């Protein structure tokens, strides 16, 4: 029962980190995209349709024009026509799906069995297919050019990867990727850093307390069937975890300390 509660709290803490990370990457990349859109002010491919100019009164002299020649009274529609670069839809969908792919890689582990390989490949390919479908549909809708979509994809991938590694451990080291324990910033008067700010004096790689939890169909079926098909066996499987409680004090249950501090 105690092992079940520990695994349940670990799942809740990982879910908490996943929600914060996904919302953080989407909101932060969207802020950057909006700033670039307003600075670059690149016209959309359908700008002339939005503008509805009177072609008979416009002199064909190669001169530059302002939006004053537009006949469309909807000013907001015209202003939105100058926000082509980069694509906000592409950056948002790639940020969220990149975070999801890394999360699935960290939870679904490869082995010699083909069951694991196709499961992992499907978990990676499905979000990426959705991302490319959404992003390049903006080209077919004449809302963006290919370069706008590609730049949005790059921004989304960068922010999705960045925020995953902020909240979770490395998913490519062969062990289950876990959410980091709580961290805090503090002011150190003796520090020469920027404004004297630094991360808590407890190093995230020090004061590590290893513990082992038993997971099988009997004591934790939800965790077992969600993340590791190996747990379908009736033989309990020992999973090795390392958790830093960041408090420089011994604890008997590292997971409990994450929720009851």
Short mmCIF file of C-alpha atoms in Angstrom, two decimals:
data_model
loop_
_atom_site.label_atom_id
_atom_site.label_comp_id
_atom_site.label_asym_id
_atom_site.label_seq_id
_atom_site.Cartn_x
_atom_site.Cartn_y
_atom_site.Cartn_z
CA UNK A 1 0.00 0.00 0.00
CA UNK A 2 2.83 2.39 0.83
CA UNK A 3 4.54 1.61 -2.48
CA UNK A 4 1.28 2.25 -4.33
CA UNK A 5 0.90 5.66 -2.67
CA UNK A 6 4.50 6.56 -3.52
CA UNK A 7 4.01 5.65 -7.19
CA UNK A 8 0.70 7.51 -7.29
CA UNK A 9 2.30 10.66 -5.92
CA UNK A 10 5.12 10.33 -8.42
CA UNK A 11 2.57 10.13 -11.24
CA UNK A 12 0.78 13.22 -9.90
CA UNK A 13 4.05 15.12 -9.65
CA UNK A 14 5.04 14.14 -13.19
CA UNK A 15 1.60 15.23 -14.39
CA UNK A 16 2.05 18.52 -12.57
CA UNK A 17 5.39 19.06 -14.32
CA UNK A 18 3.93 18.09 -17.70
CA UNK A 19 1.08 20.60 -17.38
CA UNK A 20 3.39 23.42 -16.30
CA UNK A 21 5.93 22.60 -18.99
CA UNK A 22 3.44 22.38 -21.85
CA UNK A 23 1.63 25.57 -20.86
CA UNK A 24 4.95 27.34 -20.31
CA UNK A 25 6.41 26.44 -23.70
CA UNK A 26 3.21 27.37 -25.57
CA UNK A 27 2.73 30.72 -23.84
CA UNK A 28 6.41 31.74 -24.04
CA UNK A 29 6.84 30.91 -27.71
CA UNK A 30 3.58 32.68 -28.51
CA UNK A 31 4.87 35.83 -26.81
CA UNK A 32 8.03 35.73 -28.94
CA UNK A 33 6.05 35.05 -32.12
CA UNK A 34 3.70 38.00 -31.52
CA UNK A 35 6.68 40.32 -30.95
CA UNK A 36 8.36 39.17 -34.17
CA UNK A 37 5.09 39.48 -36.11
CA UNK A 38 4.64 43.11 -35.09
CA UNK A 39 8.29 44.01 -35.75
CA UNK A 40 8.64 42.25 -39.11
CA UNK A 41 5.15 43.23 -40.40
CA UNK A 42 5.39 40.89 -43.39
CA UNK A 43 2.20 40.92 -45.54
CA UNK A 44 0.26 37.68 -45.79
CA UNK A 45 -0.23 36.02 -49.20
CA UNK A 46 -3.91 37.03 -49.12
CA UNK A 47 -3.21 40.66 -48.26
CA UNK A 48 -4.68 42.11 -51.47
CA UNK A 49 -7.91 40.22 -50.84
CA UNK A 50 -8.07 41.75 -47.38
CA UNK A 51 -7.18 45.20 -48.69
CA UNK A 52 -9.66 45.25 -51.62
CA UNK A 53 -7.95 48.12 -53.48
CA UNK A 54 -9.42 49.95 -56.45
CA UNK A 55 -7.06 48.79 -59.18
CA UNK A 56 -8.42 51.33 -61.67
CA UNK A 57 -7.32 54.31 -59.57
CA UNK A 58 -3.89 52.99 -58.57
CA UNK A 59 -1.13 54.32 -60.85
CA UNK A 60 1.17 51.59 -62.11
CA UNK A 61 4.48 53.35 -61.52
CA UNK A 62 6.37 50.98 -59.24
CA UNK A 63 5.87 53.29 -56.26
CA UNK A 64 5.37 52.21 -52.68
CA UNK A 65 1.91 52.54 -51.16
CA UNK A 66 0.39 52.65 -47.71
CA UNK A 67 -2.82 51.05 -46.48
CA UNK A 68 -4.64 54.25 -47.44
CA UNK A 69 -5.41 52.78 -50.87
CA UNK A 70 -7.32 49.88 -49.26
CA UNK A 71 -11.09 50.06 -49.71
CA UNK A 72 -11.92 47.54 -46.98
CA UNK A 73 -13.36 49.37 -43.92
CA UNK A 74 -12.32 46.54 -41.55
CA UNK A 75 -9.08 47.98 -40.16
CA UNK A 76 -8.39 45.02 -37.88
CA UNK A 77 -8.54 42.61 -40.84
CA UNK A 78 -6.05 44.74 -42.73
CA UNK A 79 -3.69 45.00 -39.77
CA UNK A 80 -3.79 41.23 -39.32
CA UNK A 81 -2.69 40.95 -42.93
CA UNK A 82 0.76 42.22 -41.88
CA UNK A 83 1.40 39.32 -39.48
CA UNK A 84 2.60 36.60 -41.79
CA UNK A 85 6.08 35.92 -40.36
CA UNK A 86 6.39 33.63 -38.46
CA UNK A 87 3.40 31.31 -38.27
CA UNK A 88 1.82 31.26 -34.82
CA UNK A 89 -0.18 28.10 -35.53
CA UNK A 90 2.98 26.24 -36.56
CA UNK A 91 5.00 27.36 -33.55
CA UNK A 92 2.22 26.52 -31.09
CA UNK A 93 1.48 23.05 -32.43
CA UNK A 94 5.17 22.13 -32.70
CA UNK A 95 5.91 23.42 -29.20
CA UNK A 96 3.15 21.32 -27.64
CA UNK A 97 3.80 18.21 -29.73
CA UNK A 98 7.58 18.35 -29.23
CA UNK A 99 7.01 18.45 -25.48
CA UNK A 100 4.61 15.50 -25.81
CA UNK A 101 7.08 13.46 -27.88
CA UNK A 102 9.87 13.96 -25.34
CA UNK A 103 7.48 13.05 -22.53
CA UNK A 104 6.49 9.81 -24.27
CA UNK A 105 10.12 8.94 -25.01
CA UNK A 106 10.92 9.38 -21.34
CA UNK A 107 8.07 7.10 -20.26
CA UNK A 108 8.09 4.39 -22.94
CA UNK A 109 11.36 2.48 -23.03
CA UNK A 110 12.75 0.46 -25.93
CA UNK A 111 13.70 -3.20 -25.59
CA UNK A 112 14.44 -6.14 -27.82
CA UNK A 113 10.75 -6.84 -28.37
CA UNK A 114 9.02 -5.42 -31.45
CA UNK A 115 6.03 -4.56 -29.24
CA UNK A 116 7.99 -1.78 -27.62
CA UNK A 117 9.51 -0.48 -30.84
CA UNK A 118 6.28 0.05 -32.76
CA UNK A 119 4.64 1.51 -29.68
CA UNK A 120 7.40 4.08 -29.27
CA UNK A 121 7.57 4.87 -33.00
CA UNK A 122 3.80 5.34 -33.16
CA UNK A 123 3.90 7.60 -30.11
CA UNK A 124 6.51 9.76 -31.82
CA UNK A 125 5.16 9.78 -35.37
CA UNK A 126 1.51 10.53 -34.58
CA UNK A 127 2.18 13.91 -32.86
CA UNK A 128 4.65 14.89 -35.59
CA UNK A 129 2.18 14.06 -38.36
CA UNK A 130 -0.43 16.22 -36.66
CA UNK A 131 2.11 19.04 -36.34
CA UNK A 132 3.06 19.00 -40.02
CA UNK A 133 -0.60 18.72 -41.06
CA UNK A 134 -1.62 21.77 -39.04
CA UNK A 135 1.39 23.89 -39.96
CA UNK A 136 1.36 23.32 -43.72
CA UNK A 137 -2.41 23.71 -43.89
CA UNK A 138 -1.69 27.39 -43.27
CA UNK A 139 0.16 27.47 -46.60
CA UNK A 140 -2.74 25.90 -48.49
CA UNK A 141 -5.09 28.40 -46.81
CA UNK A 142 -2.93 31.27 -48.15
CA UNK A 143 -2.33 32.59 -44.64
CA UNK A 144 1.44 31.97 -44.65
CA UNK A 145 4.33 31.18 -46.93
CA UNK A 146 6.55 28.13 -46.54
CA UNK A 147 9.30 30.18 -44.87
CA UNK A 148 6.81 31.46 -42.29
CA UNK A 149 5.75 27.92 -41.44
CA UNK A 150 9.32 26.60 -41.23
CA UNK A 151 10.39 29.40 -38.90
CA UNK A 152 7.34 28.75 -36.72
CA UNK A 153 8.22 25.04 -36.64
CA UNK A 154 11.78 25.84 -35.54
CA UNK A 155 10.61 28.18 -32.78
CA UNK A 156 8.13 25.59 -31.52
CA UNK A 157 10.70 22.79 -31.47
CA UNK A 158 13.21 24.94 -29.58
CA UNK A 159 10.75 26.03 -26.89
CA UNK A 160 9.19 22.58 -26.53
CA UNK A 161 12.63 21.04 -25.98
CA UNK A 162 13.77 23.82 -23.65
CA UNK A 163 10.78 23.60 -21.33
CA UNK A 164 10.89 19.82 -21.21
CA UNK A 165 14.46 19.85 -19.91
CA UNK A 166 13.53 22.57 -17.43
CA UNK A 167 10.94 20.32 -15.77
CA UNK A 168 12.14 16.77 -16.54
CA UNK A 169 15.32 14.73 -16.53
CA UNK A 170 17.06 13.53 -19.69
CA UNK A 171 14.73 11.09 -21.53
CA UNK A 172 17.56 9.55 -23.58
CA UNK A 173 19.70 8.06 -20.80
CA UNK A 174 17.89 4.71 -20.66
CA UNK A 175 16.05 5.34 -17.39
CA UNK A 176 12.51 6.68 -16.84
CA UNK A 177 12.40 10.46 -17.15
CA UNK A 178 11.10 12.00 -13.91
CA UNK A 179 9.99 15.53 -13.08
CA UNK A 180 12.49 17.54 -11.07
CA UNK A 181 11.63 18.19 -7.41
CA UNK A 182 10.71 21.74 -6.32
CA UNK A 183 13.35 24.41 -6.90
CA UNK A 184 13.60 27.98 -5.75
CA UNK A 185 15.58 31.14 -6.41
CA UNK A 186 17.05 33.15 -3.59
CA UNK A 187 19.12 36.28 -3.02
CA UNK A 188 22.71 35.76 -1.89
CA UNK A 189 24.38 38.91 -0.62
CA UNK A 190 27.80 37.30 -1.07
CA UNK A 191 27.13 36.36 -4.67
CA UNK A 192 28.62 38.29 -7.58
CA UNK A 193 25.95 37.04 -9.95
CA UNK A 194 23.28 39.01 -11.75
CA UNK A 195 21.44 41.05 -9.08
CA UNK A 196 22.74 38.55 -6.53
CA UNK A 197 20.15 35.98 -7.67
CA UNK A 198 20.99 32.30 -7.72
CA UNK A 199 19.31 28.95 -7.60
CA UNK A 200 18.93 27.47 -4.14
CA UNK A 201 22.24 26.45 -2.62
CA UNK A 202 21.17 22.80 -2.82
CA UNK A 203 22.70 21.48 -6.01
CA UNK A 204 20.23 19.42 -8.02
CA UNK A 205 22.86 16.72 -8.59
CA UNK A 206 23.98 16.50 -4.96
CA UNK A 207 22.37 15.10 -1.81
CA UNK A 208 20.66 12.43 -3.88
CA UNK A 209 18.69 9.85 -1.97
CA UNK A 210 18.13 6.56 -3.85
CA UNK A 211 15.07 4.49 -3.15
CA UNK A 212 13.39 1.49 -4.74
CA UNK A 213 9.70 0.97 -5.38
CA UNK A 214 7.94 -2.22 -6.44
CA UNK A 215 5.45 -1.98 -9.29
CA UNK A 216 3.23 -4.76 -10.64
CA UNK A 217 -0.37 -5.36 -11.67
CA UNK A 218 -1.40 -5.91 -8.08
CA UNK A 219 -0.14 -2.83 -6.30
CA UNK A 220 -0.23 -0.26 -9.12
CA UNK A 221 -2.12 -1.31 -12.25
CA UNK A 222 -2.64 2.23 -13.53
CA UNK A 223 1.04 3.11 -13.52
CA UNK A 224 2.02 -0.28 -14.90
CA UNK A 225 -0.36 -0.32 -17.87
CA UNK A 226 0.25 3.32 -18.73
CA UNK A 227 4.01 3.42 -18.94
CA UNK A 228 5.63 -0.02 -18.92
CA UNK A 229 4.21 -3.18 -20.52
CA UNK A 230 6.90 -5.11 -18.66
CA UNK A 231 4.67 -4.70 -15.60
CA UNK A 232 2.06 -7.02 -17.06
CA UNK A 233 4.08 -9.79 -15.45
CA UNK A 234 2.89 -11.01 -12.08
CA UNK A 235 6.48 -10.81 -10.81
CA UNK A 236 7.08 -7.45 -9.09
CA UNK A 237 9.57 -5.28 -10.96
CA UNK A 238 12.05 -3.15 -9.04
CA UNK A 239 12.45 0.34 -10.45
CA UNK A 240 15.47 2.34 -9.36
CA UNK A 241 14.89 6.07 -8.87
CA UNK A 242 17.02 8.89 -7.56
CA UNK A 243 15.33 11.94 -6.07
CA UNK A 244 16.88 15.11 -4.70
CA UNK A 245 14.78 16.61 -1.91
CA UNK A 246 16.79 19.87 -2.13
CA UNK A 247 16.56 20.37 1.62
CA UNK A 248 19.90 18.86 2.74
CA UNK A 249 18.14 16.58 5.20
CA UNK A 250 17.41 12.84 5.13
CA UNK A 251 13.86 11.81 4.31
CA UNK A 252 12.17 8.42 4.47
CA UNK A 253 9.83 9.05 1.53
CA UNK A 254 11.21 11.41 -1.16
CA UNK A 255 7.92 11.52 -3.04
CA UNK A 256 5.91 12.54 0.02
CA UNK A 257 8.28 15.43 0.64
CA UNK A 258 7.36 16.89 -2.73
CA UNK A 259 3.77 17.40 -1.62
CA UNK A 260 4.09 17.92 2.13
CA UNK A 261 6.84 20.51 2.58
#
